[in-house]
Structures are given as C-alpha cells and as structure tokens.
GROMACS .gro file of C-alpha atoms in nm:
model
  340
    1MET     CA    1  -0.009   0.026  -0.001
    2ASN     CA    2   0.133   0.303  -0.167
    3GLU     CA    3  -0.076   0.554   0.018
    4LYS     CA    4  -0.052   0.631   0.378
    5PRO     CA    5  -0.406   0.548   0.638
    6PRO     CA    6  -0.586   0.854   0.623
    7VAL     CA    7  -0.654   0.952   0.976
    8LEU     CA    8  -0.963   1.005   1.153
    9THR     CA    9  -0.917   1.217   1.550
   10PHE     CA   10  -1.269   1.245   1.751
   11PHE     CA   11  -1.274   1.563   1.919
   12ASN     CA   12  -1.457   1.762   2.196
   13ASN     CA   13  -1.328   1.928   2.462
   14LYS     CA   14  -1.566   1.822   2.689
   15GLY     CA   15  -1.565   1.496   2.793
   16GLY     CA   16  -1.929   1.287   2.841
   17VAL     CA   17  -2.092   1.320   2.495
   18GLY     CA   18  -2.026   0.949   2.406
   19LYS     CA   19  -1.709   0.975   2.211
   20THR     CA   20  -1.512   0.643   2.352
   21SER     CA   21  -1.823   0.473   2.288
   22LEU     CA   22  -1.828   0.594   1.909
   23ILE     CA   23  -1.441   0.521   1.785
   24TYR     CA   24  -1.518   0.170   1.898
   25HIS     CA   25  -1.871   0.094   1.718
   26LEU     CA   26  -1.737   0.248   1.449
   27ALA     CA   27  -1.379   0.086   1.461
   28TRP     CA   28  -1.594  -0.262   1.467
   29MET     CA   29  -1.779  -0.205   1.199
   30PHE     CA   30  -1.502  -0.089   0.973
   31ALA     CA   31  -1.399  -0.442   1.045
   32CYS     CA   32  -1.645  -0.591   0.939
   33LEU     CA   33  -1.690  -0.435   0.620
   34ARG     CA   34  -1.356  -0.557   0.567
   35LYS     CA   35  -1.149  -0.279   0.659
   36ARG     CA   36  -0.840  -0.288   0.819
   37VAL     CA   37  -0.832  -0.089   1.119
   38LEU     CA   38  -0.637   0.056   1.328
   39ALA     CA   39  -0.772   0.171   1.712
   40VAL     CA   40  -0.510   0.409   1.859
   41ASP     CA   41  -0.594   0.499   2.222
   42ILE     CA   42  -0.405   0.782   2.313
   43ASP     CA   43  -0.620   0.958   2.645
   44PRO     CA   44  -0.450   0.882   2.939
   45GLN     CA   45  -0.771   0.803   3.087
   46SER     CA   46  -0.770   0.486   2.878
   47ASN     CA   47  -1.133   0.397   2.806
   48LEU     CA   48  -1.088   0.253   2.392
   49THR     CA   49  -0.867   0.029   2.584
   50ALA     CA   50  -1.088  -0.092   2.861
   51ALA     CA   51  -1.380  -0.091   2.574
   52PHE     CA   52  -1.086  -0.378   2.391
   53MET     CA   53  -0.913  -0.518   2.624
   54GLU     CA   54  -0.996  -0.792   2.893
   55GLU     CA   55  -0.864  -0.586   3.277
   56ASP     CA   56  -0.595  -0.876   3.374
   57ALA     CA   57  -0.462  -0.864   2.930
   58ILE     CA   58  -0.373  -0.421   3.049
   59GLU     CA   59  -0.277  -0.495   3.371
   60LYS     CA   60  -0.021  -0.695   3.307
   61ILE     CA   61   0.113  -0.472   2.949
   62TRP     CA   62   0.077  -0.224   3.208
   63ASN     CA   63   0.364  -0.383   3.427
   64ASP     CA   64   0.551  -0.497   3.206
   65GLN     CA   65   0.655  -0.170   3.119
   66GLN     CA   66   0.794  -0.341   2.762
   67THR     CA   67   0.919  -0.116   2.505
   68GLY     CA   68   0.633  -0.089   2.296
   69THR     CA   69   0.335  -0.198   2.465
   70THR     CA   70   0.088   0.081   2.475
   71ILE     CA   71   0.136   0.474   2.331
   72PHE     CA   72   0.297   0.506   2.661
   73HIS     CA   73   0.554   0.332   2.577
   74CYS     CA   74   0.678   0.378   2.251
   75LEU     CA   75   0.727   0.717   2.353
   76LYS     CA   76   0.894   0.619   2.641
   77PRO     CA   77   1.265   0.662   2.465
   78LEU     CA   78   1.264   1.001   2.373
   79THR     CA   79   1.269   1.086   2.725
   80GLY     CA   80   1.617   0.960   2.743
   81VAL     CA   81   1.860   0.944   2.416
   82GLY     CA   82   1.624   0.723   2.236
   83ASP     CA   83   1.428   0.711   1.977
   84ILE     CA   84   1.069   0.603   1.906
   85ALA     CA   85   1.008   0.198   1.988
   86ASP     CA   86   0.777  -0.029   1.719
   87PRO     CA   87   0.415  -0.019   1.822
   88ILE     CA   88   0.357  -0.416   1.976
   89LEU     CA   89  -0.020  -0.421   1.816
   90GLN     CA   90  -0.336  -0.641   2.023
   91GLU     CA   91  -0.490  -0.767   1.815
   92ILE     CA   92  -0.928  -0.764   1.848
   93THR     CA   93  -0.967  -0.898   1.506
   94SER     CA   94  -0.854  -1.021   1.208
   95ASP     CA   95  -0.899  -0.665   1.115
   96LEU     CA   96  -0.906  -0.468   1.350
   97TYR     CA   97  -0.600  -0.338   1.594
   98LEU     CA   98  -0.507  -0.148   1.916
   99ILE     CA   99  -0.235   0.058   2.009
  100PRO     CA  100  -0.344   0.058   2.373
  101GLY     CA  101  -0.312   0.380   2.563
  102ASP     CA  102  -0.136   0.348   2.913
  103VAL     CA  103  -0.245   0.645   3.251
  104GLU     CA  104   0.100   0.712   3.218
  105LEU     CA  105   0.081   0.934   2.925
  106SER     CA  106   0.014   1.157   3.076
  107SER     CA  107   0.350   1.226   3.102
  108PHE     CA  108   0.492   1.251   2.815
  109GLU     CA  109   0.316   1.640   2.788
  110GLU     CA  110   0.568   1.838   2.989
  111SER     CA  111   0.807   1.782   2.669
  112LEU     CA  112   0.581   1.829   2.419
  113SER     CA  113   0.497   2.157   2.611
  114SER     CA  114   0.844   2.283   2.575
  115GLN     CA  115   0.939   2.149   2.266
  116TRP     CA  116   0.624   2.331   2.097
  117PRO     CA  117   0.873   2.713   2.166
  118ASN     CA  118   1.185   2.462   2.039
  119SER     CA  119   1.055   2.350   1.718
  120MET     CA  120   1.016   2.735   1.596
  121GLY     CA  121   1.443   2.834   1.603
  122ASP     CA  122   1.713   2.826   1.296
  123ASN     CA  123   1.919   2.532   1.386
  124ASN     CA  124   1.937   2.212   1.668
  125LEU     CA  125   1.516   2.137   1.521
  126TYR     CA  126   1.497   1.731   1.468
  127ARG     CA  127   1.443   1.689   1.815
  128PRO     CA  128   1.212   1.865   1.881
  129MET     CA  129   1.008   1.834   1.594
  130ARG     CA  130   1.056   1.437   1.646
  131ILE     CA  131   0.946   1.482   1.942
  132LEU     CA  132   0.654   1.705   1.876
  133SER     CA  133   0.559   1.449   1.537
  134ALA     CA  134   0.593   1.124   1.768
  135PHE     CA  135   0.205   1.034   1.779
  136TRP     CA  136   0.210   1.024   1.401
  137GLN     CA  137   0.499   0.833   1.332
  138VAL     CA  138   0.419   0.561   1.598
  139MET     CA  139   0.057   0.580   1.396
  140GLN     CA  140   0.205   0.516   1.064
  141MET     CA  141   0.437   0.210   1.235
  142GLY     CA  142   0.159   0.015   1.386
  143ALA     CA  143  -0.038   0.069   1.015
  144ARG     CA  144   0.240  -0.018   0.822
  145LYS     CA  145   0.243  -0.406   1.029
  146ILE     CA  146  -0.095  -0.439   0.963
  147LYS     CA  147  -0.137  -0.217   0.601
  148ALA     CA  148  -0.450  -0.027   0.774
  149ASP     CA  149  -0.728   0.137   0.568
  150ILE     CA  150  -0.840   0.332   0.863
  151ILE     CA  151  -0.624   0.477   1.177
  152LEU     CA  152  -0.915   0.570   1.435
  153VAL     CA  153  -0.764   0.780   1.735
  154ASP     CA  154  -1.021   0.860   2.092
  155ILE     CA  155  -0.844   1.192   2.284
  156GLY     CA  156  -0.939   1.366   2.584
  157PRO     CA  157  -1.107   1.658   2.680
  158ASN     CA  158  -0.846   1.912   2.687
  159LEU     CA  159  -0.711   2.175   2.494
  160GLY     CA  160  -0.343   2.102   2.672
  161ALA     CA  161  -0.008   1.946   2.446
  162ILE     CA  162  -0.101   1.562   2.391
  163ASN     CA  163  -0.345   1.694   2.171
  164ARG     CA  164  -0.245   1.968   1.925
  165SER     CA  165   0.069   1.704   1.903
  166VAL     CA  166  -0.214   1.383   1.799
  167LEU     CA  167  -0.466   1.703   1.610
  168ILE     CA  168  -0.135   1.789   1.365
  169ALA     CA  169  -0.106   1.400   1.348
  170THR     CA  170  -0.464   1.379   1.230
  171ASP     CA  171  -0.652   1.456   0.886
  172TYR     CA  172  -0.962   1.453   0.868
  173VAL     CA  173  -1.138   1.553   1.269
  174ILE     CA  174  -1.508   1.334   1.393
  175ILE     CA  175  -1.705   1.595   1.661
  176PRO     CA  176  -1.936   1.429   1.899
  177LEU     CA  177  -2.186   1.610   2.086
  178GLY     CA  178  -2.517   1.668   2.353
  179ALA     CA  179  -2.727   1.852   2.267
  180ASP     CA  180  -2.664   2.092   2.556
  181LEU     CA  181  -2.504   2.410   2.659
  182PHE     CA  182  -2.169   2.256   2.821
  183SER     CA  183  -2.125   2.109   2.392
  184LEU     CA  184  -2.250   2.470   2.291
  185GLN     CA  185  -1.965   2.607   2.438
  186GLY     CA  186  -1.717   2.331   2.338
  187LEU     CA  187  -1.786   2.338   2.053
  188LYS     CA  188  -1.708   2.765   2.083
  189ASN     CA  189  -1.372   2.662   2.207
  190LEU     CA  190  -1.250   2.393   1.934
  191GLY     CA  191  -1.282   2.611   1.632
  192PRO     CA  192  -1.076   2.814   1.682
  193THR     CA  193  -0.828   2.614   1.866
  194LEU     CA  194  -0.796   2.379   1.567
  195ARG     CA  195  -0.719   2.691   1.279
  196ASP     CA  196  -0.456   2.882   1.546
  197TRP     CA  197  -0.324   2.475   1.580
  198LYS     CA  198  -0.338   2.436   1.211
  199SER     CA  199  -0.172   2.772   1.115
  200LEU     CA  200   0.095   2.745   1.405
  201TRP     CA  201   0.228   2.380   1.269
  202ASN     CA  202   0.264   2.477   0.868
  203LYS     CA  203   0.466   2.795   1.013
  204ARG     CA  204   0.719   2.450   1.166
  205LEU     CA  205   0.668   2.249   0.852
  206ASP     CA  206   0.794   2.571   0.632
  207ASN     CA  207   1.032   2.658   0.904
  208TRP     CA  208   1.127   2.333   0.938
  209ASP     CA  209   1.204   2.305   0.532
  210ALA     CA  210   1.434   2.624   0.533
  211CYS     CA  211   1.650   2.503   0.753
  212ARG     CA  212   1.681   2.178   0.644
  213GLU     CA  213   1.906   2.275   0.312
  214SER     CA  214   2.138   2.451   0.519
  215ALA     CA  215   2.167   2.188   0.808
  216ASP     CA  216   2.270   1.788   0.849
  217TYR     CA  217   1.866   1.711   0.996
  218ALA     CA  218   1.813   1.285   0.888
  219GLU     CA  219   1.571   1.206   0.726
  220PHE     CA  220   1.188   1.175   0.772
  221GLU     CA  221   0.858   1.264   0.712
  222LEU     CA  222   0.676   1.485   0.906
  223PRO     CA  223   0.236   1.512   0.954
  224LYS     CA  224   0.108   1.765   0.715
  225GLY     CA  225  -0.145   1.868   0.972
  226ARG     CA  226  -0.510   1.874   0.754
  227MET     CA  227  -0.703   1.850   1.006
  228GLN     CA  228  -1.014   1.903   0.797
  229ALA     CA  229  -1.375   1.854   0.974
  230ILE     CA  230  -1.566   1.625   0.814
  231GLY     CA  231  -1.888   1.690   1.064
  232TYR     CA  232  -2.017   1.627   1.401
  233VAL     CA  233  -2.223   1.293   1.562
  234CYS     CA  234  -2.474   1.364   1.777
  235GLN     CA  235  -2.552   1.161   2.104
  236GLN     CA  236  -2.886   1.129   2.117
  237HIS     CA  237  -3.091   1.251   2.418
  238GLY     CA  238  -3.274   0.894   2.677
  239VAL     CA  239  -3.577   1.003   2.774
  240ARG     CA  240  -3.588   1.137   3.138
  241LEU     CA  241  -3.755   1.389   3.394
  242ASP     CA  242  -3.475   1.611   3.453
  243ARG     CA  243  -3.433   1.661   3.081
  244PRO     CA  244  -3.763   1.774   2.909
  245VAL     CA  245  -3.825   1.744   2.514
  246ARG     CA  246  -3.785   2.084   2.453
  247ALA     CA  247  -3.460   2.129   2.608
  248TYR     CA  248  -3.294   1.847   2.417
  249GLU     CA  249  -3.474   2.060   2.085
  250LYS     CA  250  -3.351   2.433   2.231
  251TRP     CA  251  -2.992   2.298   2.167
  252VAL     CA  252  -2.997   2.011   1.913
  253ASN     CA  253  -3.081   2.321   1.671
  254GLN     CA  254  -2.868   2.575   1.767
  255ILE     CA  255  -2.563   2.346   1.665
  256PRO     CA  256  -2.560   2.421   1.299
  257GLU     CA  257  -2.496   2.808   1.277
  258VAL     CA  258  -2.264   2.715   1.537
  259TYR     CA  259  -2.089   2.434   1.411
  260ARG     CA  260  -2.016   2.662   1.050
  261THR     CA  261  -1.892   2.958   1.254
  262ALA     CA  262  -1.702   2.788   1.491
  263VAL     CA  263  -1.624   2.553   1.281
  264LEU     CA  264  -1.577   2.570   0.966
  265ASP     CA  265  -1.545   2.986   1.037
  266GLN     CA  266  -1.821   3.059   0.808
  267GLN     CA  267  -2.143   3.273   0.795
  268PRO     CA  268  -2.505   3.073   0.763
  269GLU     CA  269  -2.655   3.029   0.448
  270GLY     CA  270  -3.017   2.900   0.474
  271ILE     CA  271  -3.153   2.809   0.773
  272TYR     CA  272  -3.110   2.402   0.900
  273LYS     CA  273  -3.258   2.221   1.251
  274GLN     CA  274  -3.019   1.916   1.289
  275ALA     CA  275  -3.223   1.637   1.195
  276ASN     CA  276  -3.143   1.745   0.786
  277ASP     CA  277  -2.798   1.923   0.805
  278PRO     CA  278  -2.624   1.792   0.579
  279GLU     CA  279  -2.244   1.848   0.868
  280CYS     CA  280  -2.395   1.615   1.077
  281LEU     CA  281  -2.275   1.246   1.027
  282ALA     CA  282  -2.544   1.095   1.272
  283THR     CA  283  -2.807   1.141   1.520
  284ILE     CA  284  -2.637   0.837   1.784
  285LYS     CA  285  -2.933   0.654   2.037
  286HIS     CA  286  -2.849   0.630   2.372
  287TYR     CA  287  -2.886   0.204   2.293
  288ARG     CA  288  -2.965   0.178   2.679
  289SER     CA  289  -3.123  -0.138   2.707
  290LEU     CA  290  -2.805  -0.318   2.553
  291VAL     CA  291  -2.475  -0.095   2.633
  292PRO     CA  292  -2.454  -0.342   2.996
  293MET     CA  293  -2.461  -0.620   2.754
  294GLY     CA  294  -2.201  -0.481   2.546
  295GLN     CA  295  -2.041  -0.419   2.782
  296GLU     CA  296  -2.063  -0.763   2.988
  297LYS     CA  297  -1.964  -0.942   2.642
  298ARG     CA  298  -1.674  -0.734   2.533
  299LYS     CA  299  -1.854  -0.646   2.179
  300PRO     CA  300  -2.024  -0.388   1.990
  301ILE     CA  301  -2.399  -0.387   2.076
  302PHE     CA  302  -2.501  -0.426   1.716
  303LYS     CA  303  -2.276  -0.822   1.769
  304LEU     CA  304  -2.473  -0.876   2.078
  305THR     CA  305  -2.687  -1.229   1.974
  306SER     CA  306  -2.988  -1.477   2.183
  307ALA     CA  307  -2.672  -1.562   2.404
  308ASP     CA  308  -2.531  -1.295   2.550
  309GLY     CA  309  -2.906  -1.190   2.666
  310ALA     CA  310  -3.067  -0.934   2.327
  311ILE     CA  311  -3.392  -1.141   2.291
  312GLY     CA  312  -3.732  -0.979   2.295
  313SER     CA  313  -3.738  -0.593   2.226
  314HIS     CA  314  -3.367  -0.551   2.207
  315VAL     CA  315  -3.299  -0.814   1.884
  316ASN     CA  316  -3.436  -0.495   1.701
  317ALA     CA  317  -3.257  -0.269   1.905
  318VAL     CA  318  -2.920  -0.457   1.771
  319GLN     CA  319  -3.052  -0.450   1.394
  320ASP     CA  320  -3.116  -0.109   1.442
  321ALA     CA  321  -2.802  -0.072   1.653
  322LYS     CA  322  -2.619  -0.221   1.312
  323ASN     CA  323  -2.807  -0.049   1.054
  324ASP     CA  324  -2.703   0.273   1.237
  325PHE     CA  325  -2.366   0.211   1.202
  326GLU     CA  326  -2.298   0.007   0.940
  327GLU     CA  327  -2.509   0.382   0.767
  328LEU     CA  328  -2.284   0.611   0.959
  329ALA     CA  329  -1.970   0.376   0.844
  330ARG     CA  330  -2.023   0.444   0.487
  331LYS     CA  331  -2.109   0.810   0.539
  332ILE     CA  332  -1.719   0.880   0.672
  333ALA     CA  333  -1.629   0.670   0.440
  334SER     CA  334  -1.787   0.861   0.116
  335LYS     CA  335  -1.634   1.197   0.303
  336ILE     CA  336  -1.275   1.071   0.326
  337GLY     CA  337  -1.285   0.921  -0.015
  338LEU     CA  338  -1.194   0.543   0.127
  339ILE     CA  339  -1.343   0.262  -0.100
  340LEU     CA  340  -1.624  -0.004   0.107
   0.00000   0.00000   0.00000
C-alpha cells in the first residue's frame, strides 16, 4: 500500500458525549466491512483500551513496562536519548488492531509543551520536530504492520499539548456532541483552536523546510496537519424527567449554526435544523438496554446475540444499531474517499 491510511481523530473538549463508545463501534463496523482498522488510544484515561481488552490483559502490559506495548511505552525512549519504539499491536480480530492507551501518558505532556517553542528556532530542530510528530510516527509504524486502511484515534477532552500533537497528526476530525449548553460552548472553543494549531504547525513545517537545507538533519517525514473537520455526530437524548424534550430541542437546533460559525469559520447560509443538516453525520441513539450487555460480553452492541441475552425487543434494537453504525461508517468513508 503506497498511500498512507487516513487518520481520523474524534475530538470534543467537553467530555461525556459518547466519544469512546462511538470510536469503539465504528472501529468494529469498519472491520466488519472488511477494512483493516488501527484503533489508537491516546487518552490517558484509556477508556477505549478498557472497551477492547480484558482488565487482566491491560494490567499485564502496564506492569510489564515492555517497550512498545502501549502508546506511552512507544514514546518513553524519547524522554531519554532513545528514539520512538515500534508499537506492539493488540489483535482484536484479523481486521482490527489496537495501540493501547496508558495512564502514564500524561507524563509526556511536559515534553510536548517544552518542545513546541523550540520547534521554531533556526537550529537544533531535529529533536523538537521528532518529539512533536511522535504520535504520527507511531501510528504510521502500526499502520504499516497491518496494512491499515484507516486509523481511528481517541483523545481526552482538553486543549492540552498531547491533543495538539495528535491533531497535527490528523487528517480528518469528527466532533461528537451532546445537546446541551456545555457541548455548544465547547464547540465555540474547539473551532478556533483547530485553526490556530493548523496555522502554527504550517509555520513550523515551513521553518523546518527552510532550515533543513542548511543543516545535517536525518530525513524523516512529518505530518501535514490537515485537521479537516468533516462533520459532527450528535448523541440523541434519552427520556429523562430532568431533561424535557423541549430543552433538548432548544440546544440541538443551535448546533448547525454554531458548527458552521465556530468550526468551519463560515457565515451560515440558510436555516438548518440538526435533523436536516448536511454537516450532521448521524444522530446516535442511546441504546441504554444494550450497552451493559455489550460491555459485559466485550462486544459492539450490533453483534449481540440471543446467547448474550439480546432477546425479545432487544433483537430489533441490535438490528437498528447495526443499521445506524453501518450508515455512519459508509457516510464517513464517502467523506474521506475510502472505498468500501
């Protein structure tokens, strides 16, 4: 495979919007559609890893401290005099692999923060650029091992240095949202931040190209920092006494305008509601009754069977979930030019 697989990062600086569950189910769905998938957990909370792996297996790789077994152990040599370590992938299925997360990853934040200003000097640029592009390098190493068709990345809900380095390694951004004030406020902050990071990374790439001609830097490729937002996924509200439908609709119908203004940096043309907004990739139901079953069986909810307890009305819900996630996967594939 000559072309590099697209890197999709799911990002919202507001937590609790169903981000990790969304990535987990999409990773499984793309694999079911016969695509080679690399899932990468770069959230120090490691919830995506917990969804894919048994707790005993996670404990083992965290305790072993073996180079390359987690995203942190791939980067740890950079904190000394070493270089990025080759990732040891966890095989979930023959078409789905994971680079596990690690609670220790947060300790790498300081290195990323300190090297950001150093990457705009006129000498000694190799180490800063190597560190800042480290997440991208690890992803590409992992992707080459399995000839991945797509890379799906989970990150934490913040605007810190780790996420900045992941986003500069990202081709496409998908924004999971809830229908509430906090999601909308987060959206207003997220859009300008993405544009700022993209602009600053482009300056660093230009600076690197200019300085590399007169310096003896080893050749290595850097991410382009595309960061193209391709849409949002809205978490459908559940029926709750403290969340009347009117309150839900109040917030959900503000999303299209805020998304265009804050994320796309456009003036809204026409009046969209979330239900007919072309930027809305999907509205995902809660599937409350299926989620505990899926977690217990360590399966996506659309693969639950009667043996797992999915009987009666659950059978229809499982099929609905399959249809929803397949439709979303196909829409994403169409947006990024991935042939299914």
